[in-house]
Short mmCIF file of N, CA and C in Angstrom, two decimals:
data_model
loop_
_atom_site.label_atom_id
_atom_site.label_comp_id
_atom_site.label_asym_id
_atom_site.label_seq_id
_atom_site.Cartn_x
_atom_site.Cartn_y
_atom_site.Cartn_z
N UNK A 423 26.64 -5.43 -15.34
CA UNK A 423 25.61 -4.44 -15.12
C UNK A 423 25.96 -3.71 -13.81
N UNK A 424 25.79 -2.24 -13.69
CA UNK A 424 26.41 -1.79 -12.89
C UNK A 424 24.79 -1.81 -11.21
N UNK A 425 25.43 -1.84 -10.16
CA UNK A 425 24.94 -1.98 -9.31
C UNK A 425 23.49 -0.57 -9.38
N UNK A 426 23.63 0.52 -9.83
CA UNK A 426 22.82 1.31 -9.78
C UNK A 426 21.86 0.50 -10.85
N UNK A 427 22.20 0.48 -11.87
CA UNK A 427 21.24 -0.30 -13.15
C UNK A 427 20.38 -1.34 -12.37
N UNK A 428 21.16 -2.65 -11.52
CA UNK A 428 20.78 -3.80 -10.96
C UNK A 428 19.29 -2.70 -9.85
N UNK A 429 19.75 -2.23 -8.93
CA UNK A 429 18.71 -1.52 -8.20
C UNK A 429 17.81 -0.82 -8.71
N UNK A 430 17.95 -0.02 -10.03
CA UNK A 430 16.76 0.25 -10.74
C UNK A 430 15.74 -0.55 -10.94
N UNK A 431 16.58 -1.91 -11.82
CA UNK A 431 15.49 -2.93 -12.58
C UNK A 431 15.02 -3.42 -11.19
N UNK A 432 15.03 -3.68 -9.99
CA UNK A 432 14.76 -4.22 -8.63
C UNK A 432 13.56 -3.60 -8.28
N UNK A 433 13.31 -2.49 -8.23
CA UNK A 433 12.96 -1.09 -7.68
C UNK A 433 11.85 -1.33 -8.66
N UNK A 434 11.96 -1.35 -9.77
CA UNK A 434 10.86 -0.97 -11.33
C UNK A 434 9.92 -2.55 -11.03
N UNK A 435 10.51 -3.79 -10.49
CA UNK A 435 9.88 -4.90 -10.28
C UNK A 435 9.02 -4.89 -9.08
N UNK A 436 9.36 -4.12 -7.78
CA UNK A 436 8.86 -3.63 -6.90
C UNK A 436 7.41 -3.29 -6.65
N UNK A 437 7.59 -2.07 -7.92
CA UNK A 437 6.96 -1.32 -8.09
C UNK A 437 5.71 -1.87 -8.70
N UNK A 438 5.97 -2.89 -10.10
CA UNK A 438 4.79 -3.66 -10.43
C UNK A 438 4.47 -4.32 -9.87
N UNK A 439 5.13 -5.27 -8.24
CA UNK A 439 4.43 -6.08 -7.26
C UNK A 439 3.54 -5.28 -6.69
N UNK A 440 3.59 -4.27 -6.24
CA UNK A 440 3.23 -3.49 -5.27
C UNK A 440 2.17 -3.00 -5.63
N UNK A 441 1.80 -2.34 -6.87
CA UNK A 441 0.68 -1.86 -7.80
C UNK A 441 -0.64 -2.98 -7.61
N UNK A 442 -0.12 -4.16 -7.63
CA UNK A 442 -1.11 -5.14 -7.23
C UNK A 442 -1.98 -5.51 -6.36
N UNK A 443 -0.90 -5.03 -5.05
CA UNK A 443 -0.99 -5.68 -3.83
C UNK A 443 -2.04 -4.70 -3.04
N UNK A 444 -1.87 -3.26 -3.63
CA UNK A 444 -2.80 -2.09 -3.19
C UNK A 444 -3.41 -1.35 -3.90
N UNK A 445 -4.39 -0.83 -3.35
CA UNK A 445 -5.42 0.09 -3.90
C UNK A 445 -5.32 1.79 -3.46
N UNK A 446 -6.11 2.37 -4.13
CA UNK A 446 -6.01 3.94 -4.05
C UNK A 446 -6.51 4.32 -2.69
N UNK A 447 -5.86 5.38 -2.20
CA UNK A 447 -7.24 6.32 -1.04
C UNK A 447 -7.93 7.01 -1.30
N UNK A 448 -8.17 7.09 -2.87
CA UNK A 448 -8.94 7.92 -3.04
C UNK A 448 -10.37 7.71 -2.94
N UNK A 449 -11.47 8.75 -3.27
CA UNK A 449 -12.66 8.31 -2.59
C UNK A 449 -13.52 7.33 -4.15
N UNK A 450 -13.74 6.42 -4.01
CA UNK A 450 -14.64 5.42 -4.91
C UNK A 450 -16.11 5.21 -4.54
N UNK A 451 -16.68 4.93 -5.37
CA UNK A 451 -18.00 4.85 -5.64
C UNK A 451 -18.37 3.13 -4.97
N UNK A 452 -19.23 3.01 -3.86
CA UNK A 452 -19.98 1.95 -3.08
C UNK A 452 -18.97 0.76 -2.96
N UNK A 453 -17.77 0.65 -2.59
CA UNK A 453 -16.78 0.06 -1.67
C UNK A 453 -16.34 -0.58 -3.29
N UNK A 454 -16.05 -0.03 -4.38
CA UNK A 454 -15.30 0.01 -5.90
C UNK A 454 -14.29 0.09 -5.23
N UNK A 455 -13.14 -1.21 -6.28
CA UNK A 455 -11.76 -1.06 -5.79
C UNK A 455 -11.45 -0.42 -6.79
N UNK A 456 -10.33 0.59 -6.79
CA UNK A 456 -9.37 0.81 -8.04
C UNK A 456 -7.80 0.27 -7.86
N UNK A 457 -6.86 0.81 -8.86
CA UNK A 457 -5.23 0.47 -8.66
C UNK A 457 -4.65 1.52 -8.47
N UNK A 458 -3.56 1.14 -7.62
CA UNK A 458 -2.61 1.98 -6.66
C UNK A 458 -2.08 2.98 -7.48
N UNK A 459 -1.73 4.18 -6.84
CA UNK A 459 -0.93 4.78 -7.42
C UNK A 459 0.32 4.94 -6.74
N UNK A 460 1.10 4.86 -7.63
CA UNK A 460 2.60 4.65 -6.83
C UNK A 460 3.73 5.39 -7.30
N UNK A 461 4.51 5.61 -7.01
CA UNK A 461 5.97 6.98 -7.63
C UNK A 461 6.96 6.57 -7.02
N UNK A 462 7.85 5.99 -7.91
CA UNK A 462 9.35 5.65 -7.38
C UNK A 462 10.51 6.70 -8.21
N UNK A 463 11.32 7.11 -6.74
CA UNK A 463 12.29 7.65 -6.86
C UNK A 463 13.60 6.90 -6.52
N UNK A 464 14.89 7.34 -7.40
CA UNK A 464 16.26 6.94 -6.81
C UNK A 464 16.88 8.22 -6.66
N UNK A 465 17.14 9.22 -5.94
CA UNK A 465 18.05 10.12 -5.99
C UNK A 465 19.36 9.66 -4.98
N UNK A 466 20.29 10.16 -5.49
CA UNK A 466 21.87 10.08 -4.51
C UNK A 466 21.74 9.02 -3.84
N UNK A 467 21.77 7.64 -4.22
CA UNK A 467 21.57 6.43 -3.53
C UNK A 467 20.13 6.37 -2.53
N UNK A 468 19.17 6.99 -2.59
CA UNK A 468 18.24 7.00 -1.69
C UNK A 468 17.11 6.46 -2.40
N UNK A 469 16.24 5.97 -2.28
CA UNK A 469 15.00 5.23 -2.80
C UNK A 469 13.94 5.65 -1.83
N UNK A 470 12.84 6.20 -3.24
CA UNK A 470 11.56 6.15 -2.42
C UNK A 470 10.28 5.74 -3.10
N UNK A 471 9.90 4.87 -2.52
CA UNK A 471 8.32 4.67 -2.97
C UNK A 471 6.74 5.13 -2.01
N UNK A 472 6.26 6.09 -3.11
CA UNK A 472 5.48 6.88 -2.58
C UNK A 472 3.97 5.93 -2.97
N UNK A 473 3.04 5.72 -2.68
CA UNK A 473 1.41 5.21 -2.60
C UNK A 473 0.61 5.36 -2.22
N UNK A 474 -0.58 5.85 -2.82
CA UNK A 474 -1.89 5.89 -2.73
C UNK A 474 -2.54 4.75 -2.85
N UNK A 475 -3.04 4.29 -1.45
CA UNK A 475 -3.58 3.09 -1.32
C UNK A 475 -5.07 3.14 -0.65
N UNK A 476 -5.79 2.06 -0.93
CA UNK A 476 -7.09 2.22 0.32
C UNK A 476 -6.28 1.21 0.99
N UNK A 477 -6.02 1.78 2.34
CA UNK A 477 -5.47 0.74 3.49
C UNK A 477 -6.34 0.33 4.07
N UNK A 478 -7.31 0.42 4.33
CA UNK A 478 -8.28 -0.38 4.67
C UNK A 478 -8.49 -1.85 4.10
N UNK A 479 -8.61 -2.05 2.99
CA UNK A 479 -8.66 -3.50 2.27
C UNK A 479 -7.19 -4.18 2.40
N UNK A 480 -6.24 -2.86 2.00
CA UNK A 480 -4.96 -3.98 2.52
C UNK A 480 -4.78 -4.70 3.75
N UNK A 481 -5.03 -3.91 4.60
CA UNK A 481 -4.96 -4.17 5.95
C UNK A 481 -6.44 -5.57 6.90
N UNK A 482 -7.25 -5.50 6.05
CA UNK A 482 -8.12 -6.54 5.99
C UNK A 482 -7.76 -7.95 5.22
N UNK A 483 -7.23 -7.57 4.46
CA UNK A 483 -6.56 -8.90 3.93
C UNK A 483 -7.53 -9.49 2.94
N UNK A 484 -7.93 -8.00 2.22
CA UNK A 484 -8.84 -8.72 0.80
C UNK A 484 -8.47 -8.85 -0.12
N UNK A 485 -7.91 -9.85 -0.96
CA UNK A 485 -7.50 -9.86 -2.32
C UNK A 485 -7.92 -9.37 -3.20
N UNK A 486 -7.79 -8.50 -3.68
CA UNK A 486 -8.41 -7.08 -4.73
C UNK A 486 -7.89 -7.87 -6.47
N UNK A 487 -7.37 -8.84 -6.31
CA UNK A 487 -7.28 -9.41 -7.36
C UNK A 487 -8.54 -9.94 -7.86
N UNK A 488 -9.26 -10.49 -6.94
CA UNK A 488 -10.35 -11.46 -7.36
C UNK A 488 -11.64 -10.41 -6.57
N UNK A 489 -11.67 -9.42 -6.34
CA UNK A 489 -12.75 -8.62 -5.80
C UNK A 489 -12.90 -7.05 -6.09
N UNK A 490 -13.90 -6.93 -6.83
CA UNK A 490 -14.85 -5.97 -7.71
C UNK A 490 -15.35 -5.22 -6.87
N UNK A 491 -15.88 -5.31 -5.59
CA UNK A 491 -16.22 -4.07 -4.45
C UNK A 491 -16.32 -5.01 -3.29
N UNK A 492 -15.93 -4.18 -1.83
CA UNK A 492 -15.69 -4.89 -0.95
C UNK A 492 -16.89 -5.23 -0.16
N UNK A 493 -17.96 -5.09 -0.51
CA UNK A 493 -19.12 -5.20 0.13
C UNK A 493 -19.31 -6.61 -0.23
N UNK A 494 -18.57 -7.12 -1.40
CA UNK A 494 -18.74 -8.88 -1.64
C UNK A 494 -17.83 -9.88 -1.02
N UNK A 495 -16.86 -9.22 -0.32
CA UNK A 495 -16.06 -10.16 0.15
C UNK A 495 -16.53 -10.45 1.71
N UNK A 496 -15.92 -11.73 1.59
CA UNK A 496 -16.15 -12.35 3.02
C UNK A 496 -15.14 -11.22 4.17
N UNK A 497 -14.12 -10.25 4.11
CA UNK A 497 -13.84 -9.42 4.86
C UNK A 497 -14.19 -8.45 5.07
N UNK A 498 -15.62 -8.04 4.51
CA UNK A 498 -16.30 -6.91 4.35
C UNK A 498 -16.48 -6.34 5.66
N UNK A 499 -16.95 -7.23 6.70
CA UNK A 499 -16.89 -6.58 7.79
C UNK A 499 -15.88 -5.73 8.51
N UNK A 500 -14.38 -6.97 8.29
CA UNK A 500 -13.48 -5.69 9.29
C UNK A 500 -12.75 -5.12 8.25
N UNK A 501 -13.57 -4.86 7.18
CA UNK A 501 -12.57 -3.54 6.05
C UNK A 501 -14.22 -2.79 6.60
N UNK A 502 -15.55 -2.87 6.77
CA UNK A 502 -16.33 -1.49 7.41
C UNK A 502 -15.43 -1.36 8.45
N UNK A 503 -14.95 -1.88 9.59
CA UNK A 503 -14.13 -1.91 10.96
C UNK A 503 -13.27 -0.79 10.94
N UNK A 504 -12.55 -1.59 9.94
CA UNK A 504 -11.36 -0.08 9.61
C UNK A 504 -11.56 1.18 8.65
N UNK A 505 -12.98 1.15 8.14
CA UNK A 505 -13.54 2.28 7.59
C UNK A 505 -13.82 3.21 8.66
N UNK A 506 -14.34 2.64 9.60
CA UNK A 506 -14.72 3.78 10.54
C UNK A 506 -14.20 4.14 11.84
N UNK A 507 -12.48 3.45 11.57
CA UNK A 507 -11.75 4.25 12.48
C UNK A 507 -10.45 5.60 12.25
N UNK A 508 -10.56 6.68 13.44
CA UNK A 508 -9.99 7.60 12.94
C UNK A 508 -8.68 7.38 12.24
N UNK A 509 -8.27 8.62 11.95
CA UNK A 509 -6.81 8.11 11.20
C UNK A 509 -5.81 7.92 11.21
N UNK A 510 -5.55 8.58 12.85
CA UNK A 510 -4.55 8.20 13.84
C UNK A 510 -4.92 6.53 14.48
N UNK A 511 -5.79 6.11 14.55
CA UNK A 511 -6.02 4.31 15.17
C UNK A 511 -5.87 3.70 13.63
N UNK A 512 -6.21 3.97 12.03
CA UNK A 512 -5.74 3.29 11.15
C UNK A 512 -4.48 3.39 11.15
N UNK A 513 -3.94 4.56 11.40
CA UNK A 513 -2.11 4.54 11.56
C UNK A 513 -1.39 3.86 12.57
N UNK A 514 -1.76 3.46 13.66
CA UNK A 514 -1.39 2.68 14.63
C UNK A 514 -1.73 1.18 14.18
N UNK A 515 -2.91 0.88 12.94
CA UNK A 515 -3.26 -0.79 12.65
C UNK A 515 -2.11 -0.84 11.85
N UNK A 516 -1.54 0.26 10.40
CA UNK A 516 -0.54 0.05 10.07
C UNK A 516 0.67 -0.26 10.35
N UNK A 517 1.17 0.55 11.29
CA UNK A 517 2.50 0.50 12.31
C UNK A 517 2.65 -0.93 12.94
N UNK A 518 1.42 -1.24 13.39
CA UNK A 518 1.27 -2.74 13.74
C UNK A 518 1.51 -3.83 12.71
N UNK A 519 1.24 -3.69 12.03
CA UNK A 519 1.15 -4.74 11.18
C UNK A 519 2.90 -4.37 9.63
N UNK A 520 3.21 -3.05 10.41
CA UNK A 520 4.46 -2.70 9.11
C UNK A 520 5.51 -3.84 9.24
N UNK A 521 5.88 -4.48 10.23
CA UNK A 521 6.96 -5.47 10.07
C UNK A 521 6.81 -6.57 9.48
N UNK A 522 5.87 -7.01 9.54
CA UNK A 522 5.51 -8.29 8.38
C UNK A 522 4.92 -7.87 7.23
N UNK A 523 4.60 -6.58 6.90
CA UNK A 523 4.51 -6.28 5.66
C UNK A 523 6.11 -5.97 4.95
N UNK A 524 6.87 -5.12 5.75
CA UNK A 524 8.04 -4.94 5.25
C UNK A 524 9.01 -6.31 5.00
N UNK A 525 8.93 -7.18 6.21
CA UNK A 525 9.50 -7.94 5.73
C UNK A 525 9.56 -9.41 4.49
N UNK A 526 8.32 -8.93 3.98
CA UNK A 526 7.46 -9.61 3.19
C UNK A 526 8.32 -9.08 1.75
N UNK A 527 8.78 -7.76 1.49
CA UNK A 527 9.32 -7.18 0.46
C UNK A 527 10.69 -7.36 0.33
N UNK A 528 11.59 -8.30 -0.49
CA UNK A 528 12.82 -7.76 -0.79
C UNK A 528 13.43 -7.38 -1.51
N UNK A 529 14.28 -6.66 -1.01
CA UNK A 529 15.06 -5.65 -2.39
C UNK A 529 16.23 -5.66 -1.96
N UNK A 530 17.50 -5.91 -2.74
CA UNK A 530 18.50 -6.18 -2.57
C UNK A 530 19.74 -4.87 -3.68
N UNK A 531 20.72 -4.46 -2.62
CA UNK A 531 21.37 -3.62 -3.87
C UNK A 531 22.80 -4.61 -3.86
N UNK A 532 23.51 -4.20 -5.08
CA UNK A 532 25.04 -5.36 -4.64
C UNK A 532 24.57 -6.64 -3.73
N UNK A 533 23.62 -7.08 -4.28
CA UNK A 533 23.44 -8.45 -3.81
C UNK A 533 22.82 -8.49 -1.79
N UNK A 534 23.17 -7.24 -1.51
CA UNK A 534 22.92 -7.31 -0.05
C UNK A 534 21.23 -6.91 0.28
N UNK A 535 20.58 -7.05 1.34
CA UNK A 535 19.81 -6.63 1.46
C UNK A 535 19.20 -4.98 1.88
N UNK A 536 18.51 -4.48 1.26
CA UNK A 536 18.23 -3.02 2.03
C UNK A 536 17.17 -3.14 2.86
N UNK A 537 17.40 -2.38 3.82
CA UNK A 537 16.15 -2.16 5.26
C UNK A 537 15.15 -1.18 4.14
N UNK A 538 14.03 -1.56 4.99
CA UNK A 538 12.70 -0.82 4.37
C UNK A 538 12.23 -0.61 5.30
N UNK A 539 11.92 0.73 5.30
CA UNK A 539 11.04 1.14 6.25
C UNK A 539 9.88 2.44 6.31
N UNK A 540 9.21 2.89 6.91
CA UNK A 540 8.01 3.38 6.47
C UNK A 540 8.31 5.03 7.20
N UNK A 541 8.83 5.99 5.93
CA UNK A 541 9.05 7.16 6.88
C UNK A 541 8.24 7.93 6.92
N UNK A 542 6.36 8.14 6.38
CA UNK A 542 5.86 9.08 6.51
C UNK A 542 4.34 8.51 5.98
N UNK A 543 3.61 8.84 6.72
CA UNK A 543 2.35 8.83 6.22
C UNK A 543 1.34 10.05 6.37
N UNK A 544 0.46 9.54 5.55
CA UNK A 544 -0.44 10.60 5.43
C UNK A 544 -2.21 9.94 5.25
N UNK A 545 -2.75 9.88 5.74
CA UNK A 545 -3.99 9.31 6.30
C UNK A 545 -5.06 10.27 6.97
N UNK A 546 -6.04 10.34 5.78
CA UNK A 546 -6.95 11.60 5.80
C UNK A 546 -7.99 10.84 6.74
N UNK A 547 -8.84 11.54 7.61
CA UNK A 547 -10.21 11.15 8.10
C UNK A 547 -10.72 10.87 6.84
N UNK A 548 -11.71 10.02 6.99
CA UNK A 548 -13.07 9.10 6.08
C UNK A 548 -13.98 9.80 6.04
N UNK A 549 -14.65 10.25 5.69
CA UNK A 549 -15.52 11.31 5.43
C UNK A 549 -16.94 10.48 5.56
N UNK A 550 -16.85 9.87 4.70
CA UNK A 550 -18.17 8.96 4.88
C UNK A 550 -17.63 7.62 4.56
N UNK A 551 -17.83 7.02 5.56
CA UNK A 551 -17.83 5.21 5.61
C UNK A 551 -18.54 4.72 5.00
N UNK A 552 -20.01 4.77 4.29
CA UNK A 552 -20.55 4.44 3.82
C UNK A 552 -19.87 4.26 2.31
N UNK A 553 -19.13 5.17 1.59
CA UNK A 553 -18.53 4.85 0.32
C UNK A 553 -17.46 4.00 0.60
#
């Protein structure tokens, strides 16, 4: 199997971990989780995975597996915490916390490992914390 094939099927497994692990930013109805949206690219050896997440619950550390809206979980508080900070201080909780998330992910091409790393975000103000 040729090494591009091997990094596809890698990339496509990724992609269904990852779908799991996060939720949308988009705006939901009384702290409703939904599933991620995510877009993987390979162009000219380059890989990208793009996501729409609520970082807020990721970053709280609520398992969205077993939780229906976050107002029931025992982290409800510091996912309000990070509801109602701007979006430059949620981007700085991310940045903080990107190395043990990244290194949490591996993906390997020709057997070696690839660096992951986080080249762009986009993190709207919250409009209302209350949703």
């Amino acid at each position: 199997m040729s090494a591009f094939i091997k990094l596809k099927v890698m990339l496509m497994q990724l992609l269904a971990v990852s779908s799991f692990l996060l939720l949308t930013m988009s705006s939901v109805q009384a702290h409703e989780v939904s599933p991620t949206v995510a877009d993987l690219t390979l162009t000219e050896g380059k890989v990208e995975l793009s996501m729409r997440i609520t970082l807020e619950s990721f970053l709280a550390g609520i398992d969205l597996d077993a939780a229906e809206d976050t107002n029931d979980v025992a982290e409800a508080d510091d996912y309000d915490a990070l509801r109602a900070l701007s979006a430059a201080d949620l981007e700085a909780q991310l940045r903080a916390f990107a190395p043990q998330m990244l290194s949490a992910i591996v993906l390997k091409a020709d057997g070696a490992p690839v660096a992951l790393s986080i080249q762009s975000l986009d993190i709207p103000e919250v409009e209302d914390v209350e949703l």
